[in-house]
mmCIF file of C-alpha atoms in Angstrom:
data_model
loop_
_atom_site.group_PDB
_atom_site.id
_atom_site.type_symbol
_atom_site.label_atom_id
_atom_site.label_comp_id
_atom_site.label_asym_id
_atom_site.label_seq_id
_atom_site.Cartn_x
_atom_site.Cartn_y
_atom_site.Cartn_z
ATOM 1 C CA UNK A 1 54.044 112.691 114.850
ATOM 2 C CA UNK A 2 53.691 115.992 113.479
ATOM 3 C CA UNK A 3 55.141 117.059 109.926
ATOM 4 C CA UNK A 4 58.345 119.562 111.099
ATOM 5 C CA UNK A 5 58.710 116.640 113.226
ATOM 6 C CA UNK A 6 58.824 114.039 110.443
ATOM 7 C CA UNK A 7 61.059 116.609 108.662
ATOM 8 C CA UNK A 8 63.788 116.184 111.296
ATOM 9 C CA UNK A 9 63.562 112.596 111.912
ATOM 10 C CA UNK A 10 64.489 112.091 107.773
ATOM 11 C CA UNK A 11 67.057 114.809 107.782
ATOM 12 C CA UNK A 12 68.935 112.462 110.964
ATOM 13 C CA UNK A 13 68.189 109.530 109.421
ATOM 14 C CA UNK A 14 70.369 110.774 106.040
ATOM 15 C CA UNK A 15 72.959 113.073 108.467
ATOM 16 C CA UNK A 16 73.887 109.547 110.296
ATOM 17 C CA UNK A 17 73.606 107.133 106.853
ATOM 18 C CA UNK A 18 76.543 110.243 105.880
ATOM 19 C CA UNK A 19 78.597 110.417 108.792
ATOM 20 C CA UNK A 20 78.567 106.049 108.914
ATOM 21 C CA UNK A 21 79.423 106.508 104.721
ATOM 22 C CA UNK A 22 82.128 108.912 106.314
ATOM 23 C CA UNK A 23 83.520 107.221 108.691
ATOM 24 C CA UNK A 24 84.287 103.895 106.482
ATOM 25 C CA UNK A 25 85.119 105.598 103.975
ATOM 26 C CA UNK A 26 87.920 106.994 106.667
ATOM 27 C CA UNK A 27 88.992 104.212 108.501
ATOM 28 C CA UNK A 28 91.208 102.457 106.649
ATOM 29 C CA UNK A 29 91.493 97.914 106.732
ATOM 30 C CA UNK A 30 95.165 97.450 108.524
ATOM 31 C CA UNK A 31 97.281 94.661 107.063
ATOM 32 C CA UNK A 32 99.938 94.078 109.773
ATOM 33 C CA UNK A 33 102.983 92.600 108.048
ATOM 34 C CA UNK A 34 105.703 90.248 110.365
ATOM 35 C CA UNK A 35 108.831 90.427 108.493
ATOM 36 C CA UNK A 36 112.660 89.752 108.757
ATOM 37 C CA UNK A 37 114.135 93.249 108.174
ATOM 38 C CA UNK A 38 116.492 92.399 110.857
ATOM 39 C CA UNK A 39 118.242 88.447 110.858
ATOM 40 C CA UNK A 40 118.541 85.817 108.175
ATOM 41 C CA UNK A 41 115.121 87.076 106.270
ATOM 42 C CA UNK A 42 116.288 90.380 106.184
ATOM 43 C CA UNK A 43 118.084 89.377 102.833
ATOM 44 C CA UNK A 44 114.175 88.958 100.865
ATOM 45 C CA UNK A 45 112.806 90.722 102.852
ATOM 46 C CA UNK A 46 112.535 94.057 100.917
ATOM 47 C CA UNK A 47 111.128 91.769 97.836
ATOM 48 C CA UNK A 48 108.084 90.889 100.186
ATOM 49 C CA UNK A 49 107.798 94.436 101.819
ATOM 50 C CA UNK A 50 107.450 95.477 97.231
ATOM 51 C CA UNK A 51 105.447 92.051 96.931
ATOM 52 C CA UNK A 52 102.804 93.634 99.601
ATOM 53 C CA UNK A 53 102.487 97.732 98.326
ATOM 54 C CA UNK A 54 101.801 96.156 94.521
ATOM 55 C CA UNK A 55 99.026 94.263 95.983
ATOM 56 C CA UNK A 56 97.482 96.797 97.756
ATOM 57 C CA UNK A 57 97.847 99.527 95.280
ATOM 58 C CA UNK A 58 96.070 97.571 92.789
ATOM 59 C CA UNK A 59 93.750 96.559 95.122
ATOM 60 C CA UNK A 60 93.385 100.498 96.354
ATOM 61 C CA UNK A 61 93.417 101.334 92.733
ATOM 62 C CA UNK A 62 90.096 99.599 92.486
ATOM 63 C CA UNK A 63 87.969 101.052 95.191
ATOM 64 C CA UNK A 64 89.304 99.288 97.784
ATOM 65 C CA UNK A 65 87.826 97.073 99.559
ATOM 66 C CA UNK A 66 83.986 97.991 101.450
ATOM 67 C CA UNK A 67 84.145 101.452 100.356
ATOM 68 C CA UNK A 68 87.899 101.670 102.411
ATOM 69 C CA UNK A 69 91.517 101.506 101.662
ATOM 70 C CA UNK A 70 93.713 99.152 102.385
ATOM 71 C CA UNK A 71 97.034 100.218 104.349
ATOM 72 C CA UNK A 72 99.838 98.539 105.934
ATOM 73 C CA UNK A 73 101.450 98.233 109.309
ATOM 74 C CA UNK A 74 105.205 95.898 109.129
ATOM 75 C CA UNK A 75 106.790 95.318 111.801
ATOM 76 C CA UNK A 76 110.673 93.776 112.101
ATOM 77 C CA UNK A 77 110.042 90.620 113.890
ATOM 78 C CA UNK A 78 113.802 89.490 113.579
ATOM 79 C CA UNK A 79 113.815 86.130 111.739
ATOM 80 C CA UNK A 80 112.442 84.366 115.181
ATOM 81 C CA UNK A 81 111.259 83.826 118.165
ATOM 82 C CA UNK A 82 111.601 86.477 120.338
ATOM 83 C CA UNK A 83 111.770 89.630 117.971
ATOM 84 C CA UNK A 84 108.214 87.718 116.621
ATOM 85 C CA UNK A 85 106.469 88.070 119.811
ATOM 86 C CA UNK A 86 106.659 91.559 120.440
ATOM 87 C CA UNK A 87 105.790 92.516 116.438
ATOM 88 C CA UNK A 88 102.378 90.331 116.329
ATOM 89 C CA UNK A 89 102.025 91.812 120.113
ATOM 90 C CA UNK A 90 102.136 94.722 118.563
ATOM 91 C CA UNK A 91 100.368 94.443 115.099
ATOM 92 C CA UNK A 92 97.337 92.491 116.803
ATOM 93 C CA UNK A 93 96.618 94.582 120.031
ATOM 94 C CA UNK A 94 98.910 97.590 119.939
ATOM 95 C CA UNK A 95 97.763 98.938 116.000
ATOM 96 C CA UNK A 96 95.127 96.699 116.358
ATOM 97 C CA UNK A 97 94.918 95.004 112.536
ATOM 98 C CA UNK A 98 92.217 93.504 110.788
ATOM 99 C CA UNK A 99 94.293 90.573 110.221
ATOM 100 C CA UNK A 100 97.654 89.236 109.119
ATOM 101 C CA UNK A 101 99.974 88.975 106.482
ATOM 102 C CA UNK A 102 103.570 87.215 107.386
ATOM 103 C CA UNK A 103 106.188 85.690 104.926
ATOM 104 C CA UNK A 104 108.708 84.361 108.138
ATOM 105 C CA UNK A 105 111.046 81.734 109.309
ATOM 106 C CA UNK A 106 109.088 78.898 111.153
ATOM 107 C CA UNK A 107 110.257 79.733 114.735
ATOM 108 C CA UNK A 108 108.558 83.199 114.028
ATOM 109 C CA UNK A 109 106.187 81.770 112.658
ATOM 110 C CA UNK A 110 104.985 79.285 115.276
ATOM 111 C CA UNK A 111 105.770 81.901 118.129
ATOM 112 C CA UNK A 112 103.272 84.437 116.737
ATOM 113 C CA UNK A 113 99.977 81.503 116.366
ATOM 114 C CA UNK A 114 99.252 82.477 120.223
ATOM 115 C CA UNK A 115 98.898 85.453 119.474
ATOM 116 C CA UNK A 116 97.187 85.458 116.908
ATOM 117 C CA UNK A 117 94.707 82.907 118.671
ATOM 118 C CA UNK A 118 94.635 85.085 121.237
ATOM 119 C CA UNK A 119 93.858 88.377 119.094
ATOM 120 C CA UNK A 120 91.594 85.665 116.729
ATOM 121 C CA UNK A 121 92.000 87.196 113.745
ATOM 122 C CA UNK A 122 92.889 85.599 110.063
ATOM 123 C CA UNK A 123 96.359 84.760 109.285
ATOM 124 C CA UNK A 124 97.999 83.940 106.322
ATOM 125 C CA UNK A 125 101.203 82.334 106.108
ATOM 126 C CA UNK A 126 103.368 83.035 102.855
ATOM 127 C CA UNK A 127 106.576 81.361 103.375
ATOM 128 C CA UNK A 128 107.114 77.315 102.143
ATOM 129 C CA UNK A 129 107.704 75.039 105.621
ATOM 130 C CA UNK A 130 107.496 72.232 107.085
ATOM 131 C CA UNK A 131 103.904 71.520 106.831
ATOM 132 C CA UNK A 132 100.677 70.414 109.771
ATOM 133 C CA UNK A 133 101.296 73.810 111.376
ATOM 134 C CA UNK A 134 96.914 74.317 111.853
ATOM 135 C CA UNK A 135 95.111 76.543 113.443
ATOM 136 C CA UNK A 136 91.501 77.870 113.739
ATOM 137 C CA UNK A 137 92.248 81.252 111.605
ATOM 138 C CA UNK A 138 95.357 80.358 109.730
ATOM 139 C CA UNK A 139 95.508 79.493 105.939
ATOM 140 C CA UNK A 140 98.365 79.088 104.416
ATOM 141 C CA UNK A 141 99.257 79.502 100.223
ATOM 142 C CA UNK A 142 103.157 77.581 100.104
ATOM 143 C CA UNK A 143 104.414 74.579 99.374
ATOM 144 C CA UNK A 144 104.986 71.140 101.888
ATOM 145 C CA UNK A 145 107.733 68.319 101.722
ATOM 146 C CA UNK A 146 104.570 66.363 99.900
ATOM 147 C CA UNK A 147 105.014 69.050 97.566
ATOM 148 C CA UNK A 148 108.450 69.622 97.019
ATOM 149 C CA UNK A 149 111.184 66.322 98.168
ATOM 150 C CA UNK A 150 110.096 64.103 95.986
ATOM 151 C CA UNK A 151 110.746 66.365 92.915
ATOM 152 C CA UNK A 152 113.998 66.894 94.034
ATOM 153 C CA UNK A 153 115.120 63.802 94.879
ATOM 154 C CA UNK A 154 113.698 61.307 91.988
ATOM 155 C CA UNK A 155 115.234 64.848 89.515
ATOM 156 C CA UNK A 156 118.768 63.117 90.843
ATOM 157 C CA UNK A 157 118.201 59.536 90.692
ATOM 158 C CA UNK A 158 116.180 59.959 87.787
ATOM 159 C CA UNK A 159 118.354 62.337 86.080
ATOM 160 C CA UNK A 160 121.378 62.583 87.621
ATOM 161 C CA UNK A 161 121.794 59.163 88.481
ATOM 162 C CA UNK A 162 122.815 60.217 92.146
ATOM 163 C CA UNK A 163 123.043 57.826 94.375
ATOM 164 C CA UNK A 164 124.083 59.060 97.580
ATOM 165 C CA UNK A 165 123.083 61.880 99.533
ATOM 166 C CA UNK A 166 124.297 64.741 102.164
ATOM 167 C CA UNK A 167 121.930 66.605 103.737
ATOM 168 C CA UNK A 168 122.521 69.751 105.442
ATOM 169 C CA UNK A 169 119.923 71.970 107.950
ATOM 170 C CA UNK A 170 119.513 75.102 109.875
ATOM 171 C CA UNK A 171 119.249 74.251 113.457
ATOM 172 C CA UNK A 172 115.672 74.068 113.771
ATOM 173 C CA UNK A 173 111.792 73.305 112.631
ATOM 174 C CA UNK A 174 112.127 73.865 109.439
ATOM 175 C CA UNK A 175 115.600 72.767 108.455
ATOM 176 C CA UNK A 176 115.576 69.449 111.107
ATOM 177 C CA UNK A 177 111.587 69.218 108.934
ATOM 178 C CA UNK A 178 112.395 69.525 105.621
ATOM 179 C CA UNK A 179 115.576 66.845 106.082
ATOM 180 C CA UNK A 180 113.627 64.394 107.854
ATOM 181 C CA UNK A 181 110.933 64.320 104.856
ATOM 182 C CA UNK A 182 113.837 64.380 102.904
ATOM 183 C CA UNK A 183 116.227 61.544 104.713
ATOM 184 C CA UNK A 184 113.235 58.561 104.455
ATOM 185 C CA UNK A 185 111.802 59.517 101.260
ATOM 186 C CA UNK A 186 116.088 59.159 100.170
ATOM 187 C CA UNK A 187 115.639 54.958 101.934
ATOM 188 C CA UNK A 188 112.427 54.454 100.021
ATOM 189 C CA UNK A 189 114.002 55.219 96.567
ATOM 190 C CA UNK A 190 116.690 53.327 97.868
ATOM 191 C CA UNK A 191 119.379 55.467 97.783
ATOM 192 C CA UNK A 192 121.829 56.271 100.526
ATOM 193 C CA UNK A 193 122.249 58.812 103.515
ATOM 194 C CA UNK A 194 126.341 59.556 103.694
ATOM 195 C CA UNK A 195 125.520 62.763 106.143
ATOM 196 C CA UNK A 196 122.507 65.018 107.458
ATOM 197 C CA UNK A 197 124.434 67.818 109.426
ATOM 198 C CA UNK A 198 122.665 71.006 110.627
ATOM 199 C CA UNK A 199 124.086 74.952 112.251
ATOM 200 C CA UNK A 200 122.485 77.612 114.058
ATOM 201 C CA UNK A 201 120.169 79.987 112.361
ATOM 202 C CA UNK A 202 122.319 83.009 112.709
ATOM 203 C CA UNK A 203 125.826 80.162 112.113
ATOM 204 C CA UNK A 204 128.038 82.223 109.613
ATOM 205 C CA UNK A 205 130.924 79.086 109.590
ATOM 206 C CA UNK A 206 130.252 76.128 107.687
ATOM 207 C CA UNK A 207 133.291 75.156 107.376
ATOM 208 C CA UNK A 208 133.438 71.648 109.174
ATOM 209 C CA UNK A 209 130.151 70.479 107.761
ATOM 210 C CA UNK A 210 131.982 71.193 104.090
ATOM 211 C CA UNK A 211 134.472 69.282 105.198
ATOM 212 C CA UNK A 212 132.549 66.206 106.476
ATOM 213 C CA UNK A 213 130.366 67.250 102.604
ATOM 214 C CA UNK A 214 134.059 66.391 101.134
ATOM 215 C CA UNK A 215 135.418 63.089 102.888
ATOM 216 C CA UNK A 216 132.110 61.511 102.092
ATOM 217 C CA UNK A 217 132.399 62.434 98.211
ATOM 218 C CA UNK A 218 128.330 62.161 97.582
ATOM 219 C CA UNK A 219 127.002 62.403 94.290
ATOM 220 C CA UNK A 220 124.255 65.357 95.426
ATOM 221 C CA UNK A 221 123.665 68.057 97.686
ATOM 222 C CA UNK A 222 120.448 69.472 99.407
ATOM 223 C CA UNK A 223 119.870 72.021 101.072
ATOM 224 C CA UNK A 224 117.438 73.171 104.078
ATOM 225 C CA UNK A 225 118.115 76.615 105.574
ATOM 226 C CA UNK A 226 116.801 79.217 107.120
ATOM 227 C CA UNK A 227 115.638 81.667 103.413
ATOM 228 C CA UNK A 228 118.496 84.454 103.185
ATOM 229 C CA UNK A 229 121.531 84.927 104.330
ATOM 230 C CA UNK A 230 122.428 81.132 105.563
ATOM 231 C CA UNK A 231 121.404 80.019 102.127
ATOM 232 C CA UNK A 232 124.994 82.794 101.355
ATOM 233 C CA UNK A 233 127.234 81.442 103.722
ATOM 234 C CA UNK A 234 127.081 77.965 103.065
ATOM 235 C CA UNK A 235 126.764 78.527 99.011
ATOM 236 C CA UNK A 236 130.251 80.879 98.974
ATOM 237 C CA UNK A 237 131.862 78.541 101.327
ATOM 238 C CA UNK A 238 131.138 75.742 99.627
ATOM 239 C CA UNK A 239 132.164 76.962 96.464
ATOM 240 C CA UNK A 240 135.521 77.763 97.780
ATOM 241 C CA UNK A 241 135.921 74.403 98.722
ATOM 242 C CA UNK A 242 136.275 72.982 95.116
ATOM 243 C CA UNK A 243 132.861 70.619 95.908
ATOM 244 C CA UNK A 244 130.872 70.567 92.038
ATOM 245 C CA UNK A 245 128.183 67.958 93.589
ATOM 246 C CA UNK A 246 124.956 68.470 92.207
ATOM 247 C CA UNK A 247 122.848 70.961 94.617
ATOM 248 C CA UNK A 248 119.726 71.517 95.488
ATOM 249 C CA UNK A 249 118.737 73.915 97.416
ATOM 250 C CA UNK A 250 114.609 73.398 99.600
ATOM 251 C CA UNK A 251 115.326 77.319 100.795
ATOM 252 C CA UNK A 252 117.113 79.742 97.843
ATOM 253 C CA UNK A 253 114.648 82.357 96.839
ATOM 254 C CA UNK A 254 115.292 83.404 92.229
ATOM 255 C CA UNK A 255 116.459 87.284 94.171
ATOM 256 C CA UNK A 256 119.283 85.686 96.482
ATOM 257 C CA UNK A 257 120.603 83.859 93.606
ATOM 258 C CA UNK A 258 121.562 86.704 91.870
ATOM 259 C CA UNK A 259 123.395 87.883 94.543
ATOM 260 C CA UNK A 260 126.117 85.125 94.115
ATOM 261 C CA UNK A 261 127.193 85.457 91.757
ATOM 262 C CA UNK A 262 129.292 82.858 89.133
ATOM 263 C CA UNK A 263 128.570 81.061 93.117
ATOM 264 C CA UNK A 264 125.171 80.449 92.441
ATOM 265 C CA UNK A 265 126.291 78.436 88.973
ATOM 266 C CA UNK A 266 124.510 74.881 89.319
ATOM 267 C CA UNK A 267 122.204 74.822 91.948
ATOM 268 C CA UNK A 268 118.725 73.317 91.706
ATOM 269 C CA UNK A 269 116.217 75.012 92.985
ATOM 270 C CA UNK A 270 112.130 74.228 93.702
ATOM 271 C CA UNK A 271 109.461 75.573 93.644
ATOM 272 C CA UNK A 272 106.302 77.575 92.736
ATOM 273 C CA UNK A 273 107.725 80.890 91.476
ATOM 274 C CA UNK A 274 110.020 82.204 88.771
ATOM 275 C CA UNK A 275 110.351 84.969 87.072
ATOM 276 C CA UNK A 276 111.178 82.953 83.994
ATOM 277 C CA UNK A 277 106.995 81.691 83.492
ATOM 278 C CA UNK A 278 105.246 82.034 80.359
ATOM 279 C CA UNK A 279 102.300 83.462 81.349
ATOM 280 C CA UNK A 280 99.960 87.210 80.922
ATOM 281 C CA UNK A 281 99.288 86.538 84.618
ATOM 282 C CA UNK A 282 103.209 86.524 85.075
ATOM 283 C CA UNK A 283 104.239 89.446 82.718
ATOM 284 C CA UNK A 284 101.760 92.097 83.560
ATOM 285 C CA UNK A 285 102.857 90.846 87.276
ATOM 286 C CA UNK A 286 106.688 91.934 86.261
ATOM 287 C CA UNK A 287 105.424 95.090 84.377
ATOM 288 C CA UNK A 288 103.234 96.135 87.731
ATOM 289 C CA UNK A 289 106.266 96.036 89.784
ATOM 290 C CA UNK A 290 108.720 97.251 87.726
ATOM 291 C CA UNK A 291 105.983 100.586 86.547
ATOM 292 C CA UNK A 292 105.759 100.298 90.676
ATOM 293 C CA UNK A 293 109.575 100.217 91.872
ATOM 294 C CA UNK A 294 110.885 101.532 88.714
ATOM 295 C CA UNK A 295 115.609 100.584 88.978
ATOM 296 C CA UNK A 296 114.338 100.161 92.836
ATOM 297 C CA UNK A 297 112.710 97.126 92.220
ATOM 298 C CA UNK A 298 114.029 93.811 93.208
ATOM 299 C CA UNK A 299 114.070 91.213 92.350
ATOM 300 C CA UNK A 300 110.282 88.642 92.472
ATOM 301 C CA UNK A 301 110.663 84.713 93.809
ATOM 302 C CA UNK A 302 110.142 82.010 95.901
ATOM 303 C CA UNK A 303 109.510 83.767 99.300
ATOM 304 C CA UNK A 304 107.458 87.726 98.031
ATOM 305 C CA UNK A 305 105.184 86.566 94.904
ATOM 306 C CA UNK A 306 103.207 84.225 97.652
ATOM 307 C CA UNK A 307 103.073 87.336 99.833
ATOM 308 C CA UNK A 308 101.642 89.076 97.025
ATOM 309 C CA UNK A 309 99.317 86.794 96.092
ATOM 310 C CA UNK A 310 97.832 86.756 99.818
ATOM 311 C CA UNK A 311 97.166 89.901 100.598
ATOM 312 C CA UNK A 312 94.548 89.353 97.604
ATOM 313 C CA UNK A 313 93.273 86.240 98.272
ATOM 314 C CA UNK A 314 92.467 88.502 101.607
ATOM 315 C CA UNK A 315 90.662 91.217 99.433
ATOM 316 C CA UNK A 316 88.510 88.525 97.595
ATOM 317 C CA UNK A 317 88.008 86.916 101.101
ATOM 318 C CA UNK A 318 87.019 90.160 102.616
ATOM 319 C CA UNK A 319 84.823 90.959 99.199
ATOM 320 C CA UNK A 320 82.772 87.779 99.548
ATOM 321 C CA UNK A 321 82.657 88.438 103.452
ATOM 322 C CA UNK A 322 80.883 91.783 102.507
ATOM 323 C CA UNK A 323 83.233 91.986 106.310
ATOM 324 C CA UNK A 324 85.709 92.580 108.100
ATOM 325 C CA UNK A 325 84.567 89.820 110.653
ATOM 326 C CA UNK A 326 86.839 86.955 111.648
ATOM 327 C CA UNK A 327 84.289 84.224 111.468
ATOM 328 C CA UNK A 328 83.312 85.059 108.367
ATOM 329 C CA UNK A 329 86.568 85.719 106.378
ATOM 330 C CA UNK A 330 88.206 82.695 107.440
ATOM 331 C CA UNK A 331 85.502 80.513 106.224
ATOM 332 C CA UNK A 332 86.142 82.723 103.013
ATOM 333 C CA UNK A 333 89.473 81.783 102.342
ATOM 334 C CA UNK A 334 88.695 78.555 101.588
ATOM 335 C CA UNK A 335 86.620 79.811 99.385
ATOM 336 C CA UNK A 336 88.175 82.692 97.128
ATOM 337 C CA UNK A 337 90.648 82.106 93.766
ATOM 338 C CA UNK A 338 92.840 84.244 93.073
ATOM 339 C CA UNK A 339 94.568 83.980 89.362
ATOM 340 C CA UNK A 340 98.167 85.829 89.779
ATOM 341 C CA UNK A 341 101.803 85.269 88.715
ATOM 342 C CA UNK A 342 101.687 81.320 90.234
ATOM 343 C CA UNK A 343 98.696 80.612 87.904
ATOM 344 C CA UNK A 344 95.680 80.126 90.616
ATOM 345 C CA UNK A 345 95.725 79.501 93.792
ATOM 346 C CA UNK A 346 92.567 78.124 96.216
ATOM 347 C CA UNK A 347 93.471 77.514 99.923
ATOM 348 C CA UNK A 348 90.885 74.696 100.015
ATOM 349 C CA UNK A 349 92.497 71.845 100.453
ATOM 350 C CA UNK A 350 92.753 71.866 104.349
ATOM 351 C CA UNK A 351 94.048 75.705 104.961
ATOM 352 C CA UNK A 352 96.474 74.622 102.647
ATOM 353 C CA UNK A 353 97.189 74.965 98.211
ATOM 354 C CA UNK A 354 97.246 72.631 95.375
ATOM 355 C CA UNK A 355 100.452 74.841 93.604
ATOM 356 C CA UNK A 356 102.076 73.864 90.452
ATOM 357 C CA UNK A 357 105.128 73.723 91.470
ATOM 358 C CA UNK A 358 109.293 74.130 89.119
ATOM 359 C CA UNK A 359 112.357 73.011 89.974
ATOM 360 C CA UNK A 360 114.909 75.681 87.847
ATOM 361 C CA UNK A 361 118.535 75.905 87.468
ATOM 362 C CA UNK A 362 120.328 79.026 87.967
ATOM 363 C CA UNK A 363 123.212 79.717 85.312
ATOM 364 C CA UNK A 364 126.575 81.894 85.123
ATOM 365 C CA UNK A 365 124.629 84.763 84.974
ATOM 366 C CA UNK A 366 122.546 84.693 87.128
ATOM 367 C CA UNK A 367 119.959 84.014 86.059
ATOM 368 C CA UNK A 368 117.314 81.618 86.882
ATOM 369 C CA UNK A 369 115.906 78.889 84.469
ATOM 370 C CA UNK A 370 112.792 76.158 84.220
ATOM 371 C CA UNK A 371 113.639 72.732 83.347
ATOM 372 C CA UNK A 372 110.461 70.454 85.022
ATOM 373 C CA UNK A 373 107.228 71.730 85.612
ATOM 374 C CA UNK A 374 104.107 69.863 87.860
ATOM 375 C CA UNK A 375 100.671 70.967 87.498
ATOM 376 C CA UNK A 376 98.308 71.212 90.650
ATOM 377 C CA UNK A 377 100.760 69.308 93.499
ATOM 378 C CA UNK A 378 98.229 67.745 96.109
ATOM 379 C CA UNK A 379 99.655 69.053 99.930
ATOM 380 C CA UNK A 380 98.173 66.376 100.713
ATOM 381 C CA UNK A 381 96.990 65.440 104.739
ATOM 382 C CA UNK A 382 98.454 68.453 106.701
ATOM 383 C CA UNK A 383 94.739 69.515 109.164
ATOM 384 C CA UNK A 384 92.084 67.139 108.539
ATOM 385 C CA UNK A 385 90.758 68.338 111.820
ATOM 386 C CA UNK A 386 89.740 71.926 110.273
#
C-alpha cells in the first residue's frame, strides 16, 4: 500500500472510532418503568417514580453506564392486568427499552411477564409478593411470604397472646396467596382462624367484612390488600367501627400510613425498609432524596426503596457484564450486591434476595417506629429450576 493510502486508511479508522464513541455517548440506555399512575397503586406511584429518578441521577452523575446516559420511560399500568399489557407492549416493542424495573401488583406483573419473555429483556420486580414467580429474565429484590408471615404471626402470639385471627385481603393472587400461607402458619402454631374475607382490588366498601370482624371479635386482624388505596379505605372503615383488635398489615407502606393520620395509630407493619433505619447509607439516601425533590419529597417506603435499589443493581450488572446484552446482564444480576438504605441486597437465592426484615408500629403522629429486626432472612425455595 502506498503511503498516501496508508494515511487515508488510518484517518478513516480514527474517524470510525470517534463516530462510534459519539454514538455511544448520544445513545442512552433506557429503563422501562410500568407503574400504577392510576388505580390502586396511584397512592404510592409518586414515591416509586422519585426513587427511580434519584437512582438514575446518581448513576448519571458518576459517568453513566458504558459511556452512555441512563434514561427512564414511564408507562401507566393502571394497577392491573389490562393496563399492564398495554404498558409492557409499548415499552418493550415501541420504546424498545433495554430493561424493565417495576413496582406493580401481581396482576400487572403476571400480565407483563409473557411480553418480557417475547421481548427477551432483563426484568426486576421490586414489590413484595406471594412468591414463586419464576421467569428466565426476572429477578426480584423484595420480600416473599417465607420472609414475613412467621414474623407477624409469632409477634402477635408471643408478645400479645393472640389466639384468634381474622384475615382480610384483596381478591387476587397476592391477597389470597399471602393469606393462604398465613392461614396455614396460624394452624401450625395452634391459633384459630375465625374469619377470612376478600374484596375486589378496586373495592371501596368494606362494611360487610367489618361487620363480620366485629361479630367474631378476633384477637388480631392481618390484612393483605393491594398496596395503596385499599389500605386507606379499609383502615378508615375499621376505625370508624370502633374495632380495637391488634391490626397488622402486610401491605400498608410508611408513606400511606402517614396520610391516614390518627386512623393509622397502632397498626403493625412488616417490611424491609423504614425511614427510621439507623445507618449511614439510609441517612445518605434520605439527604439525597430531599436535596433532589425538596418540599415535594414523597415519604420513601417499602415500595419505593426496593425500586431505588433495583436501578442500582441493574447498573452494577451492566458494568460487570460490560454490555447491555440480555443474557450477560441476567447472569450478572444474580452476582452483584448493592449496599443501600436497606443494607446489602443481592438477588442470589434463586433470583430472590435474603433480606433484613423489620416489624414496626405507627404512632399517634403517623410516624413509624421499628420494634424488631431480623437479619438476613432467607426467602426459601422460590425458583429452584432457575
